[in-house]
Short mmCIF file of C-alpha atoms and ligand atoms in Angstrom, two decimals:
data_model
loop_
_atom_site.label_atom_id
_atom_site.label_comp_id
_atom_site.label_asym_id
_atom_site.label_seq_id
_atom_site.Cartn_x
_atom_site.Cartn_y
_atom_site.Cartn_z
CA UNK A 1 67.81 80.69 108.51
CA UNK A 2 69.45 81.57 111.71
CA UNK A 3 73.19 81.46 111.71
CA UNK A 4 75.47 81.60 114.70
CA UNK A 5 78.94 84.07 115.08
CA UNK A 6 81.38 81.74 116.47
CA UNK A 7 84.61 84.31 117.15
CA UNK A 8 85.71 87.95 116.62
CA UNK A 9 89.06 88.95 114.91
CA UNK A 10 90.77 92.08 114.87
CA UNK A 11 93.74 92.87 112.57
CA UNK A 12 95.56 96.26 114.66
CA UNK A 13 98.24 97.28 112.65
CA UNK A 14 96.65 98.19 109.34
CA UNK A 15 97.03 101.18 106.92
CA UNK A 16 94.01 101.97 104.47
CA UNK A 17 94.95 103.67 101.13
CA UNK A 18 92.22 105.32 98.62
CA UNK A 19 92.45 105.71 95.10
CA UNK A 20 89.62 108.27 94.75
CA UNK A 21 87.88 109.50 91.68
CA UNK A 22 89.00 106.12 89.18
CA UNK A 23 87.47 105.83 86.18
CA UNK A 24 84.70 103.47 86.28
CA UNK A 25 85.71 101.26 83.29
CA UNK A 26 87.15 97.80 82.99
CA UNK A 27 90.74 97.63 83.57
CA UNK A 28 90.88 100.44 86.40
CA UNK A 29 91.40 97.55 89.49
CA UNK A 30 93.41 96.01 87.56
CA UNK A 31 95.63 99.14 86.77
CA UNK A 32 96.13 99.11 90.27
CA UNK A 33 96.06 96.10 91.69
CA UNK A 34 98.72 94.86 89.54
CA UNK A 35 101.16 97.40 90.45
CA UNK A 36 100.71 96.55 93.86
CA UNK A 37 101.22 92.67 93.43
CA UNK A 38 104.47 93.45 91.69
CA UNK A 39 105.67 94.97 94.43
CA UNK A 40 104.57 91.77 96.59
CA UNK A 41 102.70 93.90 99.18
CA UNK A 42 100.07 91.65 101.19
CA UNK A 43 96.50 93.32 100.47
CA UNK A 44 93.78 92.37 103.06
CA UNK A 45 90.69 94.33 103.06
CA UNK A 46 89.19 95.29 99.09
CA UNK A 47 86.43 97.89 99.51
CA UNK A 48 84.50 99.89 96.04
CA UNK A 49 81.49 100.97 96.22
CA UNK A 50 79.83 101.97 92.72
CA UNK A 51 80.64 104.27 90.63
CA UNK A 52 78.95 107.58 90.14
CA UNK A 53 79.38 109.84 87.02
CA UNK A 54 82.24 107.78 85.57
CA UNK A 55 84.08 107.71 88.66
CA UNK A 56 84.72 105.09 92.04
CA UNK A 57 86.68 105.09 94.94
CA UNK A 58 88.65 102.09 95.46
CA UNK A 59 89.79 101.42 98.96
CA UNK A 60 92.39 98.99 100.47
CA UNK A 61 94.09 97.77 103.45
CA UNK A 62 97.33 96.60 103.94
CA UNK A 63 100.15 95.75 107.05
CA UNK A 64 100.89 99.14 108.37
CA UNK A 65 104.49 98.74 107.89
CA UNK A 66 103.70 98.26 104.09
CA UNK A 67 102.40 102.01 103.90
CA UNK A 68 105.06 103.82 102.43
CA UNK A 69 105.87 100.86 99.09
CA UNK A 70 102.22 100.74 98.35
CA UNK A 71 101.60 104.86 98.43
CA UNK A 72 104.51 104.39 95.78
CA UNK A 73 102.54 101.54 93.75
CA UNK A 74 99.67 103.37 93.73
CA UNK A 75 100.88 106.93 92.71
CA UNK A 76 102.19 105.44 89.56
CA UNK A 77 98.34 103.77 89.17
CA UNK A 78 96.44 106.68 89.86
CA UNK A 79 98.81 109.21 87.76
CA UNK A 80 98.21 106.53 84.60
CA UNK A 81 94.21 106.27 85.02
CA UNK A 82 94.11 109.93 85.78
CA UNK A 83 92.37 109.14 89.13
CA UNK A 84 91.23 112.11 91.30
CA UNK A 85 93.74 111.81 94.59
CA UNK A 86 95.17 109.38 96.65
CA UNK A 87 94.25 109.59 100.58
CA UNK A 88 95.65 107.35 103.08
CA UNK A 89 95.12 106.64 106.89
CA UNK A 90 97.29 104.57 108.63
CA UNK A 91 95.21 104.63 112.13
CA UNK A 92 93.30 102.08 111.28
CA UNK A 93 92.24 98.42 112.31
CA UNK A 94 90.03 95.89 110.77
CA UNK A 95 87.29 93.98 113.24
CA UNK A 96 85.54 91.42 112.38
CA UNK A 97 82.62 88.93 113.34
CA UNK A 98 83.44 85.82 112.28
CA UNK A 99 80.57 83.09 111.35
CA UNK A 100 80.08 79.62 110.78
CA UNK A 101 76.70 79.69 109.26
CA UNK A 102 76.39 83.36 107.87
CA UNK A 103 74.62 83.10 104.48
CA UNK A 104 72.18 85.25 105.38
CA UNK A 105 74.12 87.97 107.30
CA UNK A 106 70.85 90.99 108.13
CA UNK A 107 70.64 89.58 111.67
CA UNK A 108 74.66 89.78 112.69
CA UNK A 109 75.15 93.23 110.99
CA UNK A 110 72.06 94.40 112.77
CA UNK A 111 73.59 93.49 116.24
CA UNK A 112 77.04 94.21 115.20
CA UNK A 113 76.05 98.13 114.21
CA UNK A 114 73.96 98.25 117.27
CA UNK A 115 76.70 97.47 119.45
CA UNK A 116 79.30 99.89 117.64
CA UNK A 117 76.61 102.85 117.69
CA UNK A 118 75.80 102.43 121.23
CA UNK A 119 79.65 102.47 121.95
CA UNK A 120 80.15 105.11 119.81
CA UNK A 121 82.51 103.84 117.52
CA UNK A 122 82.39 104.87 113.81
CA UNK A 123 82.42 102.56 111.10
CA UNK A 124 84.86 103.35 108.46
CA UNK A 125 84.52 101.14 105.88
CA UNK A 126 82.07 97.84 105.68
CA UNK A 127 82.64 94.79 103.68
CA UNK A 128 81.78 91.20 104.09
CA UNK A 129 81.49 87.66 103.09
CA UNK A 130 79.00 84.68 103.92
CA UNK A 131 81.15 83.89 106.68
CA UNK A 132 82.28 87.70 108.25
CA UNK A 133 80.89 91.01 108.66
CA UNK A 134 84.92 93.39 108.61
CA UNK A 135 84.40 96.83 109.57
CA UNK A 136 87.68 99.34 109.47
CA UNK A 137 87.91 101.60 112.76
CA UNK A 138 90.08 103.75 114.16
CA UNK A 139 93.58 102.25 116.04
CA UNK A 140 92.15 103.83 119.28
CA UNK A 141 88.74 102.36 119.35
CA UNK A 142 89.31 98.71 117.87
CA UNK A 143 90.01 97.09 121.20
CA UNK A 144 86.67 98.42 122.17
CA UNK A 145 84.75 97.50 119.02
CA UNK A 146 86.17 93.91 119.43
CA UNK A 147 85.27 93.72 122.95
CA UNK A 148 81.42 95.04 121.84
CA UNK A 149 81.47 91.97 119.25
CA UNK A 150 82.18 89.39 121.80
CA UNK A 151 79.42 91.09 123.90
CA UNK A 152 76.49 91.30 121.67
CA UNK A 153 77.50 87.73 120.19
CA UNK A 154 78.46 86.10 123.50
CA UNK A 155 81.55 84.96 122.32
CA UNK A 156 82.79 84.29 126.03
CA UNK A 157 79.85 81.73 126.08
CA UNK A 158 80.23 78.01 126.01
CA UNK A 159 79.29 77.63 121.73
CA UNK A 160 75.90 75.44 122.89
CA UNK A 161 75.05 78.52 124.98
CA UNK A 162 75.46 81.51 122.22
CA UNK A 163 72.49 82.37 120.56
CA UNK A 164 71.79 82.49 117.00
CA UNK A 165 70.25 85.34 114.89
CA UNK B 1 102.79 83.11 101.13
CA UNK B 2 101.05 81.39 97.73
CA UNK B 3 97.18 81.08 98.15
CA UNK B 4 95.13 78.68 96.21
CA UNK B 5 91.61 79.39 94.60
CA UNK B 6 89.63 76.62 95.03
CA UNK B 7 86.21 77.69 93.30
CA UNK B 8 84.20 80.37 91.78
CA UNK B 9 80.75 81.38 92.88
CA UNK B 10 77.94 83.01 91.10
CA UNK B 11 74.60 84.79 92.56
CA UNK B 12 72.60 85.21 89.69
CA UNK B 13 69.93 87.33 90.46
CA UNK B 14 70.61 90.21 92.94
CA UNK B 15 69.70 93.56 93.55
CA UNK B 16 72.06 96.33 94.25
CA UNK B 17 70.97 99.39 96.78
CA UNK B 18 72.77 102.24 97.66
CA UNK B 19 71.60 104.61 100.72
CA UNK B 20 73.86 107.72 99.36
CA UNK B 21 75.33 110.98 101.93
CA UNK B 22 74.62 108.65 104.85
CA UNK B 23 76.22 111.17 107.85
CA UNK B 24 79.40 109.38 108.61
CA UNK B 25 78.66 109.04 112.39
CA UNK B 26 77.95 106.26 114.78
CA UNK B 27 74.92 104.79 114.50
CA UNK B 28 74.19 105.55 110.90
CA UNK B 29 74.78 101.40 109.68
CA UNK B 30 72.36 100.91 112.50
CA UNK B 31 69.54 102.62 111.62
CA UNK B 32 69.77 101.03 107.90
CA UNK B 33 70.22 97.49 109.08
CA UNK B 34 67.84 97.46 111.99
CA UNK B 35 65.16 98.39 109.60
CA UNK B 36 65.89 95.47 106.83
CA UNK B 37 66.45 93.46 110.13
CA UNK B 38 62.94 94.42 111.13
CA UNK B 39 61.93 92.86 107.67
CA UNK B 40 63.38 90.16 107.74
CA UNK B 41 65.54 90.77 104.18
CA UNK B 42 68.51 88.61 103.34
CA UNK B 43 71.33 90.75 102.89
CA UNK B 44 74.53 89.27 100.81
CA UNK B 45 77.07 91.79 100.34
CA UNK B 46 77.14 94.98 102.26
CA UNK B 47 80.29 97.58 100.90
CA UNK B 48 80.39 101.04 102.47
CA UNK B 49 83.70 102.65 101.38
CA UNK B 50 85.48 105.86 103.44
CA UNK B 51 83.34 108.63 104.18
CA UNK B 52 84.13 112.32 102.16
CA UNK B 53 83.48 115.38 104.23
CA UNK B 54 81.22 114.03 106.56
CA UNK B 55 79.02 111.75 104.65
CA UNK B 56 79.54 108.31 103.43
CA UNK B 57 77.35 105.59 100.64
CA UNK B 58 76.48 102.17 102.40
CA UNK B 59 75.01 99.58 99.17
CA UNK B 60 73.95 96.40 99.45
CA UNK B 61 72.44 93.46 97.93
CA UNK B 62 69.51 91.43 98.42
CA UNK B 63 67.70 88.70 96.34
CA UNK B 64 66.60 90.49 93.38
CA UNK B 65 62.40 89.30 94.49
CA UNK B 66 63.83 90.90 97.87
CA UNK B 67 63.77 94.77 95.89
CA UNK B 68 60.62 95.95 96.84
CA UNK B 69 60.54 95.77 100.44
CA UNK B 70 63.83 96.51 100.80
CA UNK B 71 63.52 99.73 99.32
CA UNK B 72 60.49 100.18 101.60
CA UNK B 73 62.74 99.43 104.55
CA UNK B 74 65.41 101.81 103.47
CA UNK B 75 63.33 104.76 102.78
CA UNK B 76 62.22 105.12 106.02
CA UNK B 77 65.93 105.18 107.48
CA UNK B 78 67.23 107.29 104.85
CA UNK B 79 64.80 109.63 105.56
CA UNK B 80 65.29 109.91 109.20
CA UNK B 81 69.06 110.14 108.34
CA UNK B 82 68.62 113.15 106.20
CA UNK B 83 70.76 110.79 103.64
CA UNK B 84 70.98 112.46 100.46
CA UNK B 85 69.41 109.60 97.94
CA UNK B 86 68.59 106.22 97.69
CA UNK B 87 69.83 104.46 94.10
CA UNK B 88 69.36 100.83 93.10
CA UNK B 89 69.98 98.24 90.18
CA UNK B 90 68.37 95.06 89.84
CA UNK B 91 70.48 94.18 86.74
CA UNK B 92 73.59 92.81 88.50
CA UNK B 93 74.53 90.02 89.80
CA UNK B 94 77.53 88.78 92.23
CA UNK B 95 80.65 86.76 91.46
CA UNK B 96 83.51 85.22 93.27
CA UNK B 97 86.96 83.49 93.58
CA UNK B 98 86.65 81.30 96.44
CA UNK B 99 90.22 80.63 98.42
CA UNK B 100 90.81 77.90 100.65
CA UNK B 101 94.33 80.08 101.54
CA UNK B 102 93.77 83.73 100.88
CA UNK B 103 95.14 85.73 103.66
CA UNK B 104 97.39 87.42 100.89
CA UNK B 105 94.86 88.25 98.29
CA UNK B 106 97.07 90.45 96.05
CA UNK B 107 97.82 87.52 93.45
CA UNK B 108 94.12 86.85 93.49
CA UNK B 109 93.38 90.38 93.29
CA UNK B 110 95.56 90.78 90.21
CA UNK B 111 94.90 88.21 88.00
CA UNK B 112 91.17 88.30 88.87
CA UNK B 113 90.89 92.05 87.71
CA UNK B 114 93.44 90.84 84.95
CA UNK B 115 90.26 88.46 83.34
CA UNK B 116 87.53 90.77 83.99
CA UNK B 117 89.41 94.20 81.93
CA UNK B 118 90.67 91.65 79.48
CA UNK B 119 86.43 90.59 78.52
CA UNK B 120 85.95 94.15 79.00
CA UNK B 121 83.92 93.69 82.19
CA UNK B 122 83.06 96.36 84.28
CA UNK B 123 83.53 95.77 88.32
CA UNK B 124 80.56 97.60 89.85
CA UNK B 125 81.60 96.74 93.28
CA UNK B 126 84.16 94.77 95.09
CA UNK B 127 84.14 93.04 98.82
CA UNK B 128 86.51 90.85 100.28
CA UNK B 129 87.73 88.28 103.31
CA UNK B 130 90.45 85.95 103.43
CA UNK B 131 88.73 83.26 101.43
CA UNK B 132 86.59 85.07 98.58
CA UNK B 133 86.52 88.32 96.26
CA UNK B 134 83.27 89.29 95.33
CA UNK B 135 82.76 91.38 92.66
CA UNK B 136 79.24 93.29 91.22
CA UNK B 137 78.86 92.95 87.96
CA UNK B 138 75.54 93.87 85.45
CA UNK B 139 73.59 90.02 85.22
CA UNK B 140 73.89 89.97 81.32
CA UNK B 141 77.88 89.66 82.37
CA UNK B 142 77.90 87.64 84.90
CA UNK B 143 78.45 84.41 82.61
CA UNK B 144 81.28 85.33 81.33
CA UNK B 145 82.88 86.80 84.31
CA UNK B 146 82.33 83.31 85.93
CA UNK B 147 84.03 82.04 83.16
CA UNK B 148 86.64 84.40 83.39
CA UNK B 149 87.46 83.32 86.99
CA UNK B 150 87.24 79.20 86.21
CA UNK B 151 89.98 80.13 83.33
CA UNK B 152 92.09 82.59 85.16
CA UNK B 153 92.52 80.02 88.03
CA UNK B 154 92.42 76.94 85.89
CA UNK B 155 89.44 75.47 87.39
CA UNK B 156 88.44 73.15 85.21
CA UNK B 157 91.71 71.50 86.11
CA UNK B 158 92.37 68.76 88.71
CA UNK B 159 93.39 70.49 92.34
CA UNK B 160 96.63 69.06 92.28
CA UNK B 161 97.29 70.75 88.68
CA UNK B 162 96.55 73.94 89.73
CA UNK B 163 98.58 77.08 89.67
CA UNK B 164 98.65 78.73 93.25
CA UNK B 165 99.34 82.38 93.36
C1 LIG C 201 86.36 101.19 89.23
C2 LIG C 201 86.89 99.93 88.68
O1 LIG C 201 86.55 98.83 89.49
C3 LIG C 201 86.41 99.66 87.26
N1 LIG C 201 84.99 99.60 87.21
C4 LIG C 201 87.03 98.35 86.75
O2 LIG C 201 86.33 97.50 86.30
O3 LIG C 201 88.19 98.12 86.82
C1 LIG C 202 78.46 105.61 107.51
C2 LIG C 202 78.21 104.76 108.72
O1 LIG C 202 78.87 103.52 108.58
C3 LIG C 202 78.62 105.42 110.01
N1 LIG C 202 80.03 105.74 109.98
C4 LIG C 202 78.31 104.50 111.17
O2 LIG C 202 79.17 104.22 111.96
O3 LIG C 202 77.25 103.99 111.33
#
C-alpha cells in the first residue's frame, strides 16, 4: 500500500537517559518506570531493544529541564535491579515524520535514512508507530534533519501534490 | 495532563530481526532499509537503541511469512556494514495500548509494565509515539498480555467509565 507523510515534528529540548545492562525479566520496566511516574516526570520517547545474555538497555526521553529529578528516579531503579550504569545525554532532540497512512512504514524510513545519511546526520535512537518514524539526534543537527524530512517528503507541497511511497 | 487509552492492539504473527554492531555512523539505517525497501518488505516496528563504543543494534519486525526474504535482504547489508551478526525470532508477536491523548505517557508506561511483570511477562522490546506503546512479546504470550492491557485500562468498560491516567 502506498502511504503518504503529511508533516514533520521536532521536539528540541529533550534529555535521553539509559538504564544500561537491566535484567531482562518481567518487572524490570516496570521497576523503573514506576519510579519515574511517581515523581510525575512527562516521558516521551520509550526505546529497548532486546535483550542479550540476561541483560537490555532501556532508553528514554524526557523535557530537558526534567533531567536532573529523573537521573534521581532512576538511580534508585537501577541500584534495586542491579542494572549495569546509567548514561545520560541531554543534547538531544527527537524528529519525526509524521503519517497519515503509515501501516506499512519500509518506504518512509527508506527515504527518511537516505536523507539523514546524505546530510550526515547520525541517528541516535529509532522508534516508531503506524503513523511516525522518531529518530533522536543531536541538539545541533535537528534543525537540519527536520529540514531534510520536509525535503525528501515535500512537505512544503500543496498535500494533492506530495507523493506517496 | 491525564491521557486516556482508548484501545489495545495485537499483531499476532511477527518476526523479530536484529542487524547487531551496526557502526553507529550516518548512513548505516540506510543501507538496511534501502535493501528491505528494494524488496518490497512491510516493516512494523523498527527500535534501534543508543549506540556503545561505536556500534549500535537496529531490530525490526516484519510479517512473520515476510522472514525469509527479509533475512535475505539484510544479509547483504550487514555484510557490507561489517555488522557483527544478524539474530532473529519468529516466536513473538506485538502488542499495544492505543491513546487517543498520550503526549505524557508515564501513567501509561507504568501501569502497562505494572500488568505485564504482574502475569510474569517478559517485554522483549518496547517502541513508542504519543498515541501507542508497543511492546514485543514471545506469540504464546501475547494473549494474555492483550488481556493484560484491556484490564489494566478497563477496556471492556464504556468510554465514559474509564479511568484516565
Ligand atoms: C528489560 C525489561 O523490559 C524486562 N524484559 C521486563 O519485562 O521488564
Ligand atoms: C546505527 C545507525 O542508526 C547509524 N547511527 C545511522 O545513522 O545510520
Amino acid at each position: 500500500p502506498n502511504m503518504a507523510v503529511g508533516g514533520a515534528a521536532i521536539t528540541m529540548n529533550e534529555a535521553r537517559i539509559t538504564v544500561l545492562g537491566v535484567p531482562d525479566v518481567p518487572g524490570a520496566s516496570f521497576e523503573i518506570f514506576s519510579r519515574i511516574a511517581e515523581q510525575n516526570i512527562s516521558v516521551d520517547m520509550i526505546v529497548q531493544n532486546v535483550g542479550d545474555e540476561g541483560h537490555a538497555d532501556i532508553s528514554f526521553t524526557v523535557p530537558r529541564d526534567e533531567l536532573q529529578p529523573t537521573l534521581d528516579a532512576v538511580a534508585s531503579a537501577s541500584q534495586s535491579l542491579g542494572a549495569l550504569d546509567v548514561t545520560h545525554d541531554e543534547n538531544v532532540a527527537k524528529v519525526s515524520a509524521v503519517g497519515l497512512g503509515m501501516a506499512q512504514q519500509t518506504g518512509v524510513a527508506d527515504r527518511m535514512f537516505r536523507g539523514l545519511s546524505e546530510a550526515g546526520i547520525n541517528i541516535q535512537m529509532i522508534t516508531t508507530s503506524e503513523i511516525k518514524i522518531s529518530v533522536l539526534v543531536s541538539r545541533p543537527e535537528a534543525q537540519t534533519a527536520l529540514r531534510v524530512i520536509h525535503e525528501v517528503f515535500s512537505l512544503h507541497q500543496e498535500p494533492t501534490d506530495r507523493p506517496t511511497f
